[in-house]
Amino acid sequence: MKRIITFGTFDVFHVGHINILERAASLGNYLIVGVSSDELNFKKKNRFPIYKQEDRLKIISSMKFVSEVFIEESLELKLEYIKHHKADVLVMGDDWLGRFDWVKPACEVVYLPRTPSISTTEIIEIVRQF
Ligand code: C2G
């Protein structure tokens, strides 16, 4: 059994999020997703997400290739989350390239290319213009 773990805010859920979850799941047999808390998102991006963490958690947990979800409270706890969930591989989009290499003694780290031309920030900007 190969256990994969990935993390993200997954706000205003879009196809780029589906693609990374689908590709992450295909690298193993069991996909665990850490969904960033509203507070953590505020710390990272200086704004609260559009969708609340309970709703983002519900969306992610309803996906057929996601086995388990939990709330990610802090970026610094990454190693604890990896150990707690007994993950073999950490998968992140390549916007995070190299940023989580420090967990490597505990598990393999894979950065997958982002889906081009789509982002939550861009969607929010487009909707704002209406
Ligand atoms: N993503 C992607 N293609 C896009 C947009 C996003 O592959 N067009 C990926 C990101 O690279 C990330 C995941 O989807 O791996 C979730 O993206 P975000 O919700 O933007 O995640 P972020 O807020 O960067 O949180 O501990 C790490 C963080 O919690 C990651």
PDB file of C-alpha atoms and ligand atoms in Angstrom:
ATOM      1  CA  MET A   1       0.000   0.000   0.000  1.00  0.00           C
ATOM      2  CA  LYS A   2       1.546   3.324  -1.085  1.00  0.00           C
ATOM      3  CA  ARG A   3       0.186   6.299   0.827  1.00  0.00           C
ATOM      4  CA  ILE A   4       0.267   9.737  -0.811  1.00  0.00           C
ATOM      5  CA  ILE A   5      -0.228  13.031   1.003  1.00  0.00           C
ATOM      6  CA  THR A   6      -0.854  16.466  -0.479  1.00  0.00           C
ATOM      7  CA  PHE A   7      -1.840  19.881   0.840  1.00  0.00           C
ATOM      8  CA  GLY A   8      -3.682  22.935  -0.385  1.00  0.00           C
ATOM      9  CA  THR A   9      -6.360  25.525   0.230  1.00  0.00           C
ATOM     10  CA  PHE A  10      -8.476  24.413  -2.739  1.00  0.00           C
ATOM     11  CA  ASP A  11     -10.511  27.636  -2.569  1.00  0.00           C
ATOM     12  CA  VAL A  12     -13.048  28.276  -5.372  1.00  0.00           C
ATOM     13  CA  PHE A  13     -12.449  24.702  -6.490  1.00  0.00           C
ATOM     14  CA  HIS A  14     -11.384  24.397 -10.143  1.00  0.00           C
ATOM     15  CA  VAL A  15     -10.004  21.917 -12.697  1.00  0.00           C
ATOM     16  CA  GLY A  16      -6.368  22.628 -11.713  1.00  0.00           C
ATOM     17  CA  HIS A  17      -7.215  21.277  -8.237  1.00  0.00           C
ATOM     18  CA  ILE A  18      -8.898  18.194  -9.702  1.00  0.00           C
ATOM     19  CA  ASN A  19      -5.904  17.542 -11.958  1.00  0.00           C
ATOM     20  CA  ILE A  20      -3.356  17.613  -9.147  1.00  0.00           C
ATOM     21  CA  LEU A  21      -5.487  15.424  -6.864  1.00  0.00           C
ATOM     22  CA  GLU A  22      -6.087  12.938  -9.670  1.00  0.00           C
ATOM     23  CA  ARG A  23      -2.384  12.788 -10.578  1.00  0.00           C
ATOM     24  CA  ALA A  24      -1.353  12.547  -6.908  1.00  0.00           C
ATOM     25  CA  ALA A  25      -3.793   9.657  -6.389  1.00  0.00           C
ATOM     26  CA  SER A  26      -2.396   7.846  -9.428  1.00  0.00           C
ATOM     27  CA  LEU A  27       1.052   7.700  -7.762  1.00  0.00           C
ATOM     28  CA  GLY A  28      -0.233   5.374  -5.009  1.00  0.00           C
ATOM     29  CA  ASN A  29      -3.233   3.537  -3.536  1.00  0.00           C
ATOM     30  CA  TYR A  30      -4.421   5.902  -0.818  1.00  0.00           C
ATOM     31  CA  LEU A  31      -4.621   9.716  -1.060  1.00  0.00           C
ATOM     32  CA  ILE A  32      -4.669  11.880   2.071  1.00  0.00           C
ATOM     33  CA  VAL A  33      -5.355  15.602   1.650  1.00  0.00           C
ATOM     34  CA  GLY A  34      -4.484  18.329   4.155  1.00  0.00           C
ATOM     35  CA  VAL A  35      -6.843  21.241   3.541  1.00  0.00           C
ATOM     36  CA  SER A  36      -5.445  24.578   4.785  1.00  0.00           C
ATOM     37  CA  SER A  37      -7.457  26.157   7.582  1.00  0.00           C
ATOM     38  CA  ASP A  38      -8.977  29.616   7.049  1.00  0.00           C
ATOM     39  CA  GLU A  39      -6.392  31.037   9.490  1.00  0.00           C
ATOM     40  CA  LEU A  40      -3.468  29.416   7.674  1.00  0.00           C
ATOM     41  CA  ASN A  41      -4.727  30.804   4.379  1.00  0.00           C
ATOM     42  CA  PHE A  42      -4.852  34.271   5.931  1.00  0.00           C
ATOM     43  CA  LYS A  43      -1.231  33.882   7.046  1.00  0.00           C
ATOM     44  CA  LYS A  44      -0.120  32.672   3.590  1.00  0.00           C
ATOM     45  CA  LYS A  45      -2.104  35.030   1.365  1.00  0.00           C
ATOM     46  CA  ASN A  46      -3.184  37.884   3.632  1.00  0.00           C
ATOM     47  CA  ARG A  47      -6.860  37.226   2.934  1.00  0.00           C
ATOM     48  CA  PHE A  48      -9.438  34.731   4.095  1.00  0.00           C
ATOM     49  CA  PRO A  49     -10.631  32.185   1.517  1.00  0.00           C
ATOM     50  CA  ILE A  50     -13.964  32.673  -0.251  1.00  0.00           C
ATOM     51  CA  TYR A  51     -15.137  29.195   0.824  1.00  0.00           C
ATOM     52  CA  LYS A  52     -14.936  28.330   4.526  1.00  0.00           C
ATOM     53  CA  GLN A  53     -12.742  25.417   5.611  1.00  0.00           C
ATOM     54  CA  GLU A  54     -15.719  23.138   6.417  1.00  0.00           C
ATOM     55  CA  ASP A  55     -17.038  23.609   2.864  1.00  0.00           C
ATOM     56  CA  ARG A  56     -13.602  23.121   1.257  1.00  0.00           C
ATOM     57  CA  LEU A  57     -13.143  19.989   3.357  1.00  0.00           C
ATOM     58  CA  LYS A  58     -16.545  18.680   2.234  1.00  0.00           C
ATOM     59  CA  ILE A  59     -15.767  19.308  -1.436  1.00  0.00           C
ATOM     60  CA  ILE A  60     -12.381  17.537  -1.269  1.00  0.00           C
ATOM     61  CA  SER A  61     -13.690  14.586   0.754  1.00  0.00           C
ATOM     62  CA  SER A  62     -16.437  13.983  -1.799  1.00  0.00           C
ATOM     63  CA  MET A  63     -13.941  13.264  -4.592  1.00  0.00           C
ATOM     64  CA  LYS A  64     -13.720   9.625  -5.623  1.00  0.00           C
ATOM     65  CA  PHE A  65      -9.912   9.513  -5.659  1.00  0.00           C
ATOM     66  CA  VAL A  66      -9.509  11.108  -2.189  1.00  0.00           C
ATOM     67  CA  SER A  67      -9.350   8.583   0.692  1.00  0.00           C
ATOM     68  CA  GLU A  68      -8.982  10.858   3.713  1.00  0.00           C
ATOM     69  CA  VAL A  69      -8.968  14.574   4.570  1.00  0.00           C
ATOM     70  CA  PHE A  70      -7.887  16.691   7.516  1.00  0.00           C
ATOM     71  CA  ILE A  71      -7.349  20.374   8.325  1.00  0.00           C
ATOM     72  CA  GLU A  72      -3.796  21.697   7.874  1.00  0.00           C
ATOM     73  CA  GLU A  73      -3.200  24.244  10.643  1.00  0.00           C
ATOM     74  CA  SER A  74       0.439  25.141   9.930  1.00  0.00           C
ATOM     75  CA  LEU A  75       3.073  24.782   7.192  1.00  0.00           C
ATOM     76  CA  GLU A  76       5.671  24.008   9.870  1.00  0.00           C
ATOM     77  CA  LEU A  77       3.742  20.897  10.976  1.00  0.00           C
ATOM     78  CA  LYS A  78       4.244  19.217   7.609  1.00  0.00           C
ATOM     79  CA  LEU A  79       6.625  16.584   8.973  1.00  0.00           C
ATOM     80  CA  GLU A  80       4.268  15.735  11.862  1.00  0.00           C
ATOM     81  CA  TYR A  81       1.356  15.337   9.430  1.00  0.00           C
ATOM     82  CA  ILE A  82       3.476  13.105   7.180  1.00  0.00           C
ATOM     83  CA  LYS A  83       4.504  10.885  10.084  1.00  0.00           C
ATOM     84  CA  HIS A  84       1.044  10.796  11.654  1.00  0.00           C
ATOM     85  CA  HIS A  85      -0.561   9.708   8.370  1.00  0.00           C
ATOM     86  CA  LYS A  86       2.336   7.335   7.540  1.00  0.00           C
ATOM     87  CA  ALA A  87       2.707   8.926   4.100  1.00  0.00           C
ATOM     88  CA  ASP A  88       5.251   7.491   1.658  1.00  0.00           C
ATOM     89  CA  VAL A  89       5.118  10.379  -0.814  1.00  0.00           C
ATOM     90  CA  LEU A  90       4.403  14.119  -0.468  1.00  0.00           C
ATOM     91  CA  VAL A  91       2.982  15.612  -3.674  1.00  0.00           C
ATOM     92  CA  MET A  92       2.821  19.373  -4.306  1.00  0.00           C
ATOM     93  CA  GLY A  93       2.364  21.598  -7.352  1.00  0.00           C
ATOM     94  CA  ASP A  94       5.576  23.027  -8.758  1.00  0.00           C
ATOM     95  CA  ASP A  95       4.746  26.522  -7.488  1.00  0.00           C
ATOM     96  CA  TRP A  96       6.148  25.007  -4.262  1.00  0.00           C
ATOM     97  CA  LEU A  97       9.244  23.563  -5.992  1.00  0.00           C
ATOM     98  CA  GLY A  98      11.980  22.789  -3.462  1.00  0.00           C
ATOM     99  CA  ARG A  99      10.067  24.360  -0.554  1.00  0.00           C
ATOM    100  CA  PHE A 100       9.305  21.070   1.192  1.00  0.00           C
ATOM    101  CA  ASP A 101      12.515  19.185   0.419  1.00  0.00           C
ATOM    102  CA  TRP A 102      13.334  19.372   4.134  1.00  0.00           C
ATOM    103  CA  VAL A 103      10.851  16.534   4.862  1.00  0.00           C
ATOM    104  CA  LYS A 104      12.775  14.185   2.526  1.00  0.00           C
ATOM    105  CA  PRO A 105      14.272  11.914   5.160  1.00  0.00           C
ATOM    106  CA  ALA A 106      10.705  11.001   6.158  1.00  0.00           C
ATOM    107  CA  CYS A 107       9.212  10.501   2.683  1.00  0.00           C
ATOM    108  CA  GLU A 108       9.683  11.000  -1.042  1.00  0.00           C
ATOM    109  CA  VAL A 109       8.753  14.480  -2.363  1.00  0.00           C
ATOM    110  CA  VAL A 110       7.262  14.964  -5.835  1.00  0.00           C
ATOM    111  CA  TYR A 111       6.417  18.343  -7.412  1.00  0.00           C
ATOM    112  CA  LEU A 112       3.944  18.088 -10.284  1.00  0.00           C
ATOM    113  CA  PRO A 113       3.537  20.753 -12.975  1.00  0.00           C
ATOM    114  CA  ARG A 114       0.627  23.125 -12.334  1.00  0.00           C
ATOM    115  CA  THR A 115      -2.300  23.167 -14.749  1.00  0.00           C
ATOM    116  CA  PRO A 116      -1.648  26.253 -16.905  1.00  0.00           C
ATOM    117  CA  SER A 117      -3.950  29.268 -17.233  1.00  0.00           C
ATOM    118  CA  ILE A 118      -6.166  28.731 -14.199  1.00  0.00           C
ATOM    119  CA  SER A 119      -5.934  29.944 -10.628  1.00  0.00           C
ATOM    120  CA  THR A 120      -8.242  30.911  -7.779  1.00  0.00           C
ATOM    121  CA  THR A 121      -6.789  34.447  -7.756  1.00  0.00           C
ATOM    122  CA  GLU A 122      -7.544  34.847 -11.470  1.00  0.00           C
ATOM    123  CA  ILE A 123     -11.128  33.559 -11.061  1.00  0.00           C
ATOM    124  CA  ILE A 124     -11.729  36.008  -8.183  1.00  0.00           C
ATOM    125  CA  GLU A 125     -10.389  38.885 -10.335  1.00  0.00           C
ATOM    126  CA  ILE A 126     -12.637  37.938 -13.289  1.00  0.00           C
ATOM    127  CA  VAL A 127     -15.747  37.659 -11.106  1.00  0.00           C
ATOM    128  CA  ARG A 128     -14.922  41.025  -9.466  1.00  0.00           C
ATOM    129  CA  GLN A 129     -15.097  42.743 -12.848  1.00  0.00           C
ATOM    130  CA  PHE A 130     -18.786  41.860 -13.317  1.00  0.00           C
TER     131      PHE A 130
HETATM  132  N1  C2G B   1      -2.577  23.749  -8.510  1.00  0.00           N
HETATM  133  C1  C2G B   1      -2.267  23.249  -9.767  1.00  0.00           C
HETATM  134  N2  C2G B   1      -2.639  23.955 -10.871  1.00  0.00           N
HETATM  135  C2  C2G B   1      -3.297  25.142 -10.754  1.00  0.00           C
HETATM  136  C3  C2G B   1      -3.618  25.639  -9.502  1.00  0.00           C
HETATM  137  C4  C2G B   1      -3.232  24.925  -8.373  1.00  0.00           C
HETATM  138  O1  C2G B   1      -1.663  22.175  -9.919  1.00  0.00           O
HETATM  139  N3  C2G B   1      -3.609  25.801 -11.875  1.00  0.00           N
HETATM  140  C5  C2G B   1      -2.147  22.991  -7.328  1.00  0.00           C
HETATM  141  C6  C2G B   1      -1.141  23.738  -6.455  1.00  0.00           C
HETATM  142  O2  C2G B   1       0.158  23.649  -7.012  1.00  0.00           O
HETATM  143  C7  C2G B   1      -1.287  23.025  -5.126  1.00  0.00           C
HETATM  144  C8  C2G B   1      -2.766  22.594  -5.137  1.00  0.00           C
HETATM  145  O3  C2G B   1      -3.226  22.730  -6.483  1.00  0.00           O
HETATM  146  O4  C2G B   1      -0.445  21.884  -5.063  1.00  0.00           O
HETATM  147  C9  C2G B   1      -3.595  23.471  -4.238  1.00  0.00           C
HETATM  148  O5  C2G B   1      -3.397  24.803  -4.634  1.00  0.00           O
HETATM  149  P1  C2G B   1      -3.747  25.987  -3.625  1.00  0.00           P
HETATM  150  O6  C2G B   1      -5.127  25.818  -3.118  1.00  0.00           O
HETATM  151  O7  C2G B   1      -3.365  27.281  -4.257  1.00  0.00           O
HETATM  152  O8  C2G B   1      -2.774  25.616  -2.427  1.00  0.00           O
HETATM  153  P2  C2G B   1      -1.934  26.591  -1.554  1.00  0.00           P
HETATM  154  O9  C2G B   1      -2.780  27.676  -0.991  1.00  0.00           O
HETATM  155  O10 C2G B   1      -0.690  26.940  -2.308  1.00  0.00           O
HETATM  156  O11 C2G B   1      -1.588  25.646  -0.298  1.00  0.00           O
HETATM  157  O12 C2G B   1       1.067  23.217   2.673  1.00  0.00           O
HETATM  158  C10 C2G B   1       1.001  23.748   1.403  1.00  0.00           C
HETATM  159  C11 C2G B   1      -0.130  24.645   1.214  1.00  0.00           C
HETATM  160  O13 C2G B   1      -1.201  24.387   2.049  1.00  0.00           O
HETATM  161  C12 C2G B   1      -0.517  24.764  -0.252  1.00  0.00           C
END
